[in-house]
Amino acid sequence: MIQFGAIFPCYTNKRATEFVLKNFREHFPDNPILLISDGGGDFTDLAEQYSCEYQWRDNIFGNEANGYNKDYFDATRTLEWYDRHKTACDIFKTDYMMLLEDDVFVRDSFTVTDSFALKGVRIGGPLPKEMIDECYQRSGVSLSNYGMCGGSMYNVEIFQRIYDNIVEDIRENQDRMMLYSLGYKGLGAVDISLVYHFGKRGHKYKHAEWLSEVRESNHLSYPVIHQWKQNYS
């Protein structure tokens, strides 16, 4: 059976974090989770209650103290985000990794049956033309949109294989490219970054059959729903 783990960044919203963990554990009691407090509160209690690996790391998503841009990361923050995912992949050694966020509602179990590189939402945003053209010219992969939000998954073996090359690319090029062209500003958004960097190296983004968003009229018919914000204050 194909197995997947999950990585879950949290900050201060314990109500939403526990909602996600409780529902995930109800349907996937044995799948490993890495819960990371992004410079926020202490979630040790929830990590223990729901059998998660747990880490506290310095904030990269932006808070009141550092005033970071919450829409776009610079290269340093992007590299830290990738390092967190590399950590989860190294610890769990599963076939796939799911991205969890505090607005994800896992309603039911599902099984991953086929092989893929990336799968996310159907109606994610359009990729900038510059990224589409570059990925096609470099690898022959045709892309149109991105959607690596909460509930999406990527292939761990592929991630591990291309990780060093992605890190080198980000370190050498991201800040310069984001300043050079508005079309590359999205490199600082991690849901775009994954699709771009996988696509640039020959791996195509697909739509996840298990995942919907609240804005879809039939979202309650899917096992996992993104943008479920009822637990936000």
PDB file of C-alpha atoms in Angstrom:
ATOM      1  CA  MET A   1       0.000   0.000   0.000  1.00  0.00           C
ATOM      2  CA  ILE A   2       1.232   3.499  -0.855  1.00  0.00           C
ATOM      3  CA  GLN A   3       1.898   5.450   2.327  1.00  0.00           C
ATOM      4  CA  PHE A   4       1.965   9.166   2.995  1.00  0.00           C
ATOM      5  CA  GLY A   5       3.081  11.346   5.867  1.00  0.00           C
ATOM      6  CA  ALA A   6       2.119  14.933   6.638  1.00  0.00           C
ATOM      7  CA  ILE A   7       3.864  18.175   7.567  1.00  0.00           C
ATOM      8  CA  PHE A   8       1.816  20.739   9.470  1.00  0.00           C
ATOM      9  CA  PRO A   9       3.028  24.285  10.302  1.00  0.00           C
ATOM     10  CA  CYS A  10       1.156  25.949  13.148  1.00  0.00           C
ATOM     11  CA  TYR A  11       1.435  29.260  14.948  1.00  0.00           C
ATOM     12  CA  THR A  12      -1.019  30.228  17.720  1.00  0.00           C
ATOM     13  CA  ASN A  13      -4.458  28.937  16.720  1.00  0.00           C
ATOM     14  CA  LYS A  14      -4.731  25.822  18.891  1.00  0.00           C
ATOM     15  CA  ARG A  15      -8.430  25.400  18.183  1.00  0.00           C
ATOM     16  CA  ALA A  16      -7.883  25.120  14.426  1.00  0.00           C
ATOM     17  CA  THR A  17      -4.738  23.024  14.841  1.00  0.00           C
ATOM     18  CA  GLU A  18      -6.506  20.491  17.038  1.00  0.00           C
ATOM     19  CA  PHE A  19      -9.456  20.376  14.631  1.00  0.00           C
ATOM     20  CA  VAL A  20      -7.114  19.363  11.811  1.00  0.00           C
ATOM     21  CA  LEU A  21      -5.198  16.821  13.892  1.00  0.00           C
ATOM     22  CA  LYS A  22      -8.320  15.260  15.402  1.00  0.00           C
ATOM     23  CA  ASN A  23      -9.968  14.707  12.027  1.00  0.00           C
ATOM     24  CA  PHE A  24      -6.773  13.533  10.361  1.00  0.00           C
ATOM     25  CA  ARG A  25      -6.140  11.010  13.130  1.00  0.00           C
ATOM     26  CA  GLU A  26      -9.721   9.739  12.992  1.00  0.00           C
ATOM     27  CA  HIS A  27      -9.209   8.612   9.407  1.00  0.00           C
ATOM     28  CA  PHE A  28      -5.424   8.090   9.305  1.00  0.00           C
ATOM     29  CA  PRO A  29      -4.438   6.872  12.781  1.00  0.00           C
ATOM     30  CA  ASP A  30      -0.989   5.598  11.800  1.00  0.00           C
ATOM     31  CA  ASN A  31       0.239   8.098   9.191  1.00  0.00           C
ATOM     32  CA  PRO A  32       3.179  10.106  10.591  1.00  0.00           C
ATOM     33  CA  ILE A  33       2.855  13.872  11.116  1.00  0.00           C
ATOM     34  CA  LEU A  34       5.560  16.474  11.681  1.00  0.00           C
ATOM     35  CA  LEU A  35       3.981  19.380  13.569  1.00  0.00           C
ATOM     36  CA  ILE A  36       6.126  22.542  13.444  1.00  0.00           C
ATOM     37  CA  SER A  37       5.411  25.654  15.487  1.00  0.00           C
ATOM     38  CA  ASP A  38       6.518  28.530  13.258  1.00  0.00           C
ATOM     39  CA  GLY A  39       7.927  30.646  16.052  1.00  0.00           C
ATOM     40  CA  GLY A  40       4.542  30.591  17.764  1.00  0.00           C
ATOM     41  CA  GLY A  41       3.002  28.823  20.727  1.00  0.00           C
ATOM     42  CA  ASP A  42       3.986  25.598  22.424  1.00  0.00           C
ATOM     43  CA  PHE A  43       2.059  22.743  20.806  1.00  0.00           C
ATOM     44  CA  THR A  44       3.789  19.952  22.717  1.00  0.00           C
ATOM     45  CA  ASP A  45       0.507  18.863  24.291  1.00  0.00           C
ATOM     46  CA  LEU A  46      -1.257  18.440  20.948  1.00  0.00           C
ATOM     47  CA  ALA A  47       1.769  16.698  19.464  1.00  0.00           C
ATOM     48  CA  GLU A  48       1.684  14.158  22.279  1.00  0.00           C
ATOM     49  CA  GLN A  49      -2.088  13.738  22.191  1.00  0.00           C
ATOM     50  CA  TYR A  50      -2.159  13.094  18.444  1.00  0.00           C
ATOM     51  CA  SER A  51       1.158  11.201  18.135  1.00  0.00           C
ATOM     52  CA  CYS A  52       3.101  13.782  16.129  1.00  0.00           C
ATOM     53  CA  GLU A  53       6.779  14.484  15.779  1.00  0.00           C
ATOM     54  CA  TYR A  54       7.163  18.065  17.003  1.00  0.00           C
ATOM     55  CA  GLN A  55       9.571  20.952  16.417  1.00  0.00           C
ATOM     56  CA  TRP A  56       9.651  24.649  17.270  1.00  0.00           C
ATOM     57  CA  ARG A  57      11.482  26.788  14.704  1.00  0.00           C
ATOM     58  CA  ASP A  58      12.037  30.493  14.186  1.00  0.00           C
ATOM     59  CA  ASN A  59       9.199  32.250  12.386  1.00  0.00           C
ATOM     60  CA  ILE A  60       9.312  32.480   8.585  1.00  0.00           C
ATOM     61  CA  PHE A  61       5.658  33.102   7.723  1.00  0.00           C
ATOM     62  CA  GLY A  62       5.654  36.591   9.218  1.00  0.00           C
ATOM     63  CA  ASN A  63       4.453  37.937  12.559  1.00  0.00           C
ATOM     64  CA  GLU A  64       3.975  41.200  14.399  1.00  0.00           C
ATOM     65  CA  ALA A  65       7.599  41.355  15.508  1.00  0.00           C
ATOM     66  CA  ASN A  66       9.453  40.759  12.239  1.00  0.00           C
ATOM     67  CA  GLY A  67       7.008  42.356   9.795  1.00  0.00           C
ATOM     68  CA  TYR A  68       7.807  39.862   7.032  1.00  0.00           C
ATOM     69  CA  ASN A  69       5.865  39.952   3.787  1.00  0.00           C
ATOM     70  CA  LYS A  70       3.263  37.226   4.354  1.00  0.00           C
ATOM     71  CA  ASP A  71       2.582  36.714   0.648  1.00  0.00           C
ATOM     72  CA  TYR A  72       6.135  36.191  -0.633  1.00  0.00           C
ATOM     73  CA  PHE A  73       9.278  34.725   0.948  1.00  0.00           C
ATOM     74  CA  ASP A  74      12.805  35.779   0.069  1.00  0.00           C
ATOM     75  CA  ALA A  75      15.333  33.066  -0.731  1.00  0.00           C
ATOM     76  CA  THR A  76      16.409  32.595   2.895  1.00  0.00           C
ATOM     77  CA  ARG A  77      12.879  31.940   4.115  1.00  0.00           C
ATOM     78  CA  THR A  78      12.098  29.725   1.111  1.00  0.00           C
ATOM     79  CA  LEU A  79      15.176  27.617   1.840  1.00  0.00           C
ATOM     80  CA  GLU A  80      14.050  27.187   5.447  1.00  0.00           C
ATOM     81  CA  TRP A  81      10.618  26.044   4.214  1.00  0.00           C
ATOM     82  CA  TYR A  82      12.237  23.429   1.959  1.00  0.00           C
ATOM     83  CA  ASP A  83      14.523  22.337   4.788  1.00  0.00           C
ATOM     84  CA  ARG A  84      11.489  21.654   6.988  1.00  0.00           C
ATOM     85  CA  HIS A  85      10.034  19.426   4.292  1.00  0.00           C
ATOM     86  CA  LYS A  86      13.367  17.663   3.807  1.00  0.00           C
ATOM     87  CA  THR A  87      13.366  16.973   7.542  1.00  0.00           C
ATOM     88  CA  ALA A  88       9.902  15.378   7.374  1.00  0.00           C
ATOM     89  CA  CYS A  89      10.912  13.279   4.359  1.00  0.00           C
ATOM     90  CA  ASP A  90      14.094  12.111   6.068  1.00  0.00           C
ATOM     91  CA  ILE A  91      12.294  11.164   9.278  1.00  0.00           C
ATOM     92  CA  PHE A  92       9.275   9.383   7.830  1.00  0.00           C
ATOM     93  CA  LYS A  93      10.552   7.858   4.554  1.00  0.00           C
ATOM     94  CA  THR A  94       6.986   7.581   3.214  1.00  0.00           C
ATOM     95  CA  ASP A  95       6.058   7.492  -0.467  1.00  0.00           C
ATOM     96  CA  TYR A  96       4.260  10.847  -0.390  1.00  0.00           C
ATOM     97  CA  MET A  97       4.011  13.919   1.823  1.00  0.00           C
ATOM     98  CA  MET A  98       0.770  15.804   2.461  1.00  0.00           C
ATOM     99  CA  LEU A  99       0.763  19.507   3.259  1.00  0.00           C
ATOM    100  CA  LEU A 100      -1.517  20.275   6.182  1.00  0.00           C
ATOM    101  CA  GLU A 101      -2.686  23.749   7.186  1.00  0.00           C
ATOM    102  CA  ASP A 102      -5.050  24.926   9.893  1.00  0.00           C
ATOM    103  CA  ASP A 103      -7.866  25.374   7.362  1.00  0.00           C
ATOM    104  CA  VAL A 104      -7.902  21.736   6.195  1.00  0.00           C
ATOM    105  CA  PHE A 105     -10.859  19.485   7.022  1.00  0.00           C
ATOM    106  CA  VAL A 106     -10.139  15.765   6.600  1.00  0.00           C
ATOM    107  CA  ARG A 107     -13.654  14.331   6.356  1.00  0.00           C
ATOM    108  CA  ASP A 108     -12.945  10.776   5.294  1.00  0.00           C
ATOM    109  CA  SER A 109     -10.180   8.327   4.509  1.00  0.00           C
ATOM    110  CA  PHE A 110      -8.912   7.733   0.982  1.00  0.00           C
ATOM    111  CA  THR A 111      -6.244   5.638  -0.697  1.00  0.00           C
ATOM    112  CA  VAL A 112      -3.419   6.798  -2.939  1.00  0.00           C
ATOM    113  CA  THR A 113      -3.389   4.286  -5.782  1.00  0.00           C
ATOM    114  CA  ASP A 114      -1.326   5.741  -8.623  1.00  0.00           C
ATOM    115  CA  SER A 115       2.110   7.284  -8.988  1.00  0.00           C
ATOM    116  CA  PHE A 116       2.460  11.043  -9.420  1.00  0.00           C
ATOM    117  CA  ALA A 117       4.860  13.904  -8.754  1.00  0.00           C
ATOM    118  CA  LEU A 118       2.496  16.568  -7.424  1.00  0.00           C
ATOM    119  CA  LYS A 119      -1.240  16.714  -6.872  1.00  0.00           C
ATOM    120  CA  GLY A 120      -3.229  19.681  -5.604  1.00  0.00           C
ATOM    121  CA  VAL A 121      -6.500  21.561  -6.056  1.00  0.00           C
ATOM    122  CA  ARG A 122      -8.319  21.739  -9.373  1.00  0.00           C
ATOM    123  CA  ILE A 123      -8.966  25.471  -9.388  1.00  0.00           C
ATOM    124  CA  GLY A 124      -5.699  26.893  -8.125  1.00  0.00           C
ATOM    125  CA  GLY A 125      -4.306  30.106  -9.540  1.00  0.00           C
ATOM    126  CA  PRO A 126      -2.786  30.450 -13.012  1.00  0.00           C
ATOM    127  CA  LEU A 127       0.985  30.209 -13.200  1.00  0.00           C
ATOM    128  CA  PRO A 128       2.746  33.262 -14.646  1.00  0.00           C
ATOM    129  CA  LYS A 129       3.524  32.933 -18.352  1.00  0.00           C
ATOM    130  CA  GLU A 130       7.269  33.248 -17.684  1.00  0.00           C
ATOM    131  CA  MET A 131       7.234  30.149 -15.495  1.00  0.00           C
ATOM    132  CA  ILE A 132       5.071  28.176 -17.911  1.00  0.00           C
ATOM    133  CA  ASP A 133       7.353  29.002 -20.820  1.00  0.00           C
ATOM    134  CA  GLU A 134      10.555  28.251 -18.904  1.00  0.00           C
ATOM    135  CA  CYS A 135       9.351  24.865 -17.660  1.00  0.00           C
ATOM    136  CA  TYR A 136       8.257  23.849 -21.144  1.00  0.00           C
ATOM    137  CA  GLN A 137      11.511  25.008 -22.751  1.00  0.00           C
ATOM    138  CA  ARG A 138      13.685  23.296 -20.141  1.00  0.00           C
ATOM    139  CA  SER A 139      11.839  20.020 -19.635  1.00  0.00           C
ATOM    140  CA  GLY A 140       8.942  19.786 -22.091  1.00  0.00           C
ATOM    141  CA  VAL A 141       6.402  19.826 -19.231  1.00  0.00           C
ATOM    142  CA  SER A 142       3.208  21.759 -19.958  1.00  0.00           C
ATOM    143  CA  LEU A 143       1.834  23.579 -16.922  1.00  0.00           C
ATOM    144  CA  SER A 144      -1.079  25.958 -16.512  1.00  0.00           C
ATOM    145  CA  ASN A 145      -1.951  26.384 -12.842  1.00  0.00           C
ATOM    146  CA  TYR A 146      -0.694  25.763  -9.336  1.00  0.00           C
ATOM    147  CA  GLY A 147      -2.451  24.638  -6.164  1.00  0.00           C
ATOM    148  CA  MET A 148      -0.051  23.078  -3.651  1.00  0.00           C
ATOM    149  CA  CYS A 149      -2.090  24.222  -0.683  1.00  0.00           C
ATOM    150  CA  GLY A 150      -3.322  22.338   2.367  1.00  0.00           C
ATOM    151  CA  GLY A 151      -4.367  18.805   1.421  1.00  0.00           C
ATOM    152  CA  SER A 152      -2.025  18.551  -1.569  1.00  0.00           C
ATOM    153  CA  MET A 153       0.771  15.973  -1.836  1.00  0.00           C
ATOM    154  CA  TYR A 154       4.147  15.516  -3.480  1.00  0.00           C
ATOM    155  CA  ASN A 155       6.241  12.444  -4.258  1.00  0.00           C
ATOM    156  CA  VAL A 156       8.956  12.063  -1.612  1.00  0.00           C
ATOM    157  CA  GLU A 157      11.412  10.123  -3.772  1.00  0.00           C
ATOM    158  CA  ILE A 158      11.292  12.823  -6.453  1.00  0.00           C
ATOM    159  CA  PHE A 159      11.559  15.595  -3.848  1.00  0.00           C
ATOM    160  CA  GLN A 160      14.630  13.963  -2.309  1.00  0.00           C
ATOM    161  CA  ARG A 161      16.243  13.387  -5.697  1.00  0.00           C
ATOM    162  CA  ILE A 162      15.911  16.983  -6.908  1.00  0.00           C
ATOM    163  CA  TYR A 163      16.232  18.683  -3.524  1.00  0.00           C
ATOM    164  CA  ASP A 164      19.899  19.716  -3.737  1.00  0.00           C
ATOM    165  CA  ASN A 165      19.407  21.125  -7.230  1.00  0.00           C
ATOM    166  CA  ILE A 166      16.365  23.117  -6.088  1.00  0.00           C
ATOM    167  CA  VAL A 167      18.259  24.499  -3.090  1.00  0.00           C
ATOM    168  CA  GLU A 168      21.155  25.597  -5.288  1.00  0.00           C
ATOM    169  CA  ASP A 169      18.712  27.209  -7.734  1.00  0.00           C
ATOM    170  CA  ILE A 170      16.891  29.114  -4.983  1.00  0.00           C
ATOM    171  CA  ARG A 171      20.106  30.269  -3.327  1.00  0.00           C
ATOM    172  CA  GLU A 172      21.639  31.528  -6.567  1.00  0.00           C
ATOM    173  CA  ASN A 173      18.626  32.862  -8.448  1.00  0.00           C
ATOM    174  CA  GLN A 174      15.417  33.479  -6.504  1.00  0.00           C
ATOM    175  CA  ASP A 175      15.984  36.953  -5.043  1.00  0.00           C
ATOM    176  CA  ARG A 176      17.455  38.248  -8.299  1.00  0.00           C
ATOM    177  CA  MET A 177      14.636  36.819 -10.433  1.00  0.00           C
ATOM    178  CA  MET A 178      11.913  38.143  -8.125  1.00  0.00           C
ATOM    179  CA  LEU A 179      13.366  41.641  -8.480  1.00  0.00           C
ATOM    180  CA  TYR A 180      13.976  41.294 -12.216  1.00  0.00           C
ATOM    181  CA  SER A 181      10.475  40.288 -13.317  1.00  0.00           C
ATOM    182  CA  LEU A 182       6.972  40.448 -11.830  1.00  0.00           C
ATOM    183  CA  GLY A 183       6.370  37.090 -13.496  1.00  0.00           C
ATOM    184  CA  TYR A 184       8.863  35.518 -11.104  1.00  0.00           C
ATOM    185  CA  LYS A 185       7.664  37.208  -7.929  1.00  0.00           C
ATOM    186  CA  GLY A 186       5.606  34.076  -7.294  1.00  0.00           C
ATOM    187  CA  LEU A 187       8.817  32.165  -6.586  1.00  0.00           C
ATOM    188  CA  GLY A 188       8.376  33.518  -3.065  1.00  0.00           C
ATOM    189  CA  ALA A 189       5.017  31.748  -2.683  1.00  0.00           C
ATOM    190  CA  VAL A 190       5.673  28.147  -1.714  1.00  0.00           C
ATOM    191  CA  ASP A 191       2.542  26.724  -3.373  1.00  0.00           C
ATOM    192  CA  ILE A 192       3.854  28.153  -6.651  1.00  0.00           C
ATOM    193  CA  SER A 193       7.469  27.290  -5.878  1.00  0.00           C
ATOM    194  CA  LEU A 194       6.837  23.546  -5.651  1.00  0.00           C
ATOM    195  CA  VAL A 195       5.007  23.424  -8.986  1.00  0.00           C
ATOM    196  CA  TYR A 196       7.646  25.549 -10.712  1.00  0.00           C
ATOM    197  CA  HIS A 197      10.677  23.684  -9.382  1.00  0.00           C
ATOM    198  CA  PHE A 198       9.198  20.241 -10.015  1.00  0.00           C
ATOM    199  CA  GLY A 199       8.037  21.321 -13.496  1.00  0.00           C
ATOM    200  CA  LYS A 200      11.400  22.829 -14.372  1.00  0.00           C
ATOM    201  CA  ARG A 201      12.908  19.409 -13.671  1.00  0.00           C
ATOM    202  CA  GLY A 202      10.400  17.442 -15.734  1.00  0.00           C
ATOM    203  CA  HIS A 203       7.602  16.659 -13.269  1.00  0.00           C
ATOM    204  CA  LYS A 204       4.001  17.617 -13.920  1.00  0.00           C
ATOM    205  CA  TYR A 205       1.408  19.028 -11.521  1.00  0.00           C
ATOM    206  CA  LYS A 206      -1.937  17.196 -11.536  1.00  0.00           C
ATOM    207  CA  HIS A 207      -5.286  17.588  -9.838  1.00  0.00           C
ATOM    208  CA  ALA A 208      -5.873  15.584  -6.647  1.00  0.00           C
ATOM    209  CA  GLU A 209      -8.937  13.368  -6.740  1.00  0.00           C
ATOM    210  CA  TRP A 210      -9.309  13.552  -2.941  1.00  0.00           C
ATOM    211  CA  LEU A 211      -9.090  17.336  -2.544  1.00  0.00           C
ATOM    212  CA  SER A 212     -11.586  20.185  -2.917  1.00  0.00           C
ATOM    213  CA  GLU A 213     -11.942  23.784  -1.777  1.00  0.00           C
ATOM    214  CA  VAL A 214     -14.828  25.489  -0.031  1.00  0.00           C
ATOM    215  CA  ARG A 215     -15.385  27.660  -3.119  1.00  0.00           C
ATOM    216  CA  GLU A 216     -16.293  24.529  -5.133  1.00  0.00           C
ATOM    217  CA  SER A 217     -20.035  23.881  -5.094  1.00  0.00           C
ATOM    218  CA  ASN A 218     -19.580  20.133  -4.522  1.00  0.00           C
ATOM    219  CA  HIS A 219     -16.800  20.412  -1.925  1.00  0.00           C
ATOM    220  CA  LEU A 220     -18.662  18.334   0.684  1.00  0.00           C
ATOM    221  CA  SER A 221     -18.441  15.282  -1.563  1.00  0.00           C
ATOM    222  CA  TYR A 222     -14.624  15.083  -1.226  1.00  0.00           C
ATOM    223  CA  PRO A 223     -12.561  13.464   1.558  1.00  0.00           C
ATOM    224  CA  VAL A 224     -10.422  16.592   2.130  1.00  0.00           C
ATOM    225  CA  ILE A 225     -11.513  20.228   2.007  1.00  0.00           C
ATOM    226  CA  HIS A 226      -9.191  23.233   1.911  1.00  0.00           C
ATOM    227  CA  GLN A 227     -10.146  26.767   3.093  1.00  0.00           C
ATOM    228  CA  TRP A 228     -12.302  25.432   5.970  1.00  0.00           C
ATOM    229  CA  LYS A 229     -12.015  28.493   8.224  1.00  0.00           C
ATOM    230  CA  GLN A 230     -14.798  27.898  10.750  1.00  0.00           C
ATOM    231  CA  ASN A 231     -12.176  27.638  13.494  1.00  0.00           C
ATOM    232  CA  TYR A 232     -10.664  31.041  12.833  1.00  0.00           C
ATOM    233  CA  SER A 233     -11.384  33.751  15.395  1.00  0.00           C
TER     234      SER A 233
END
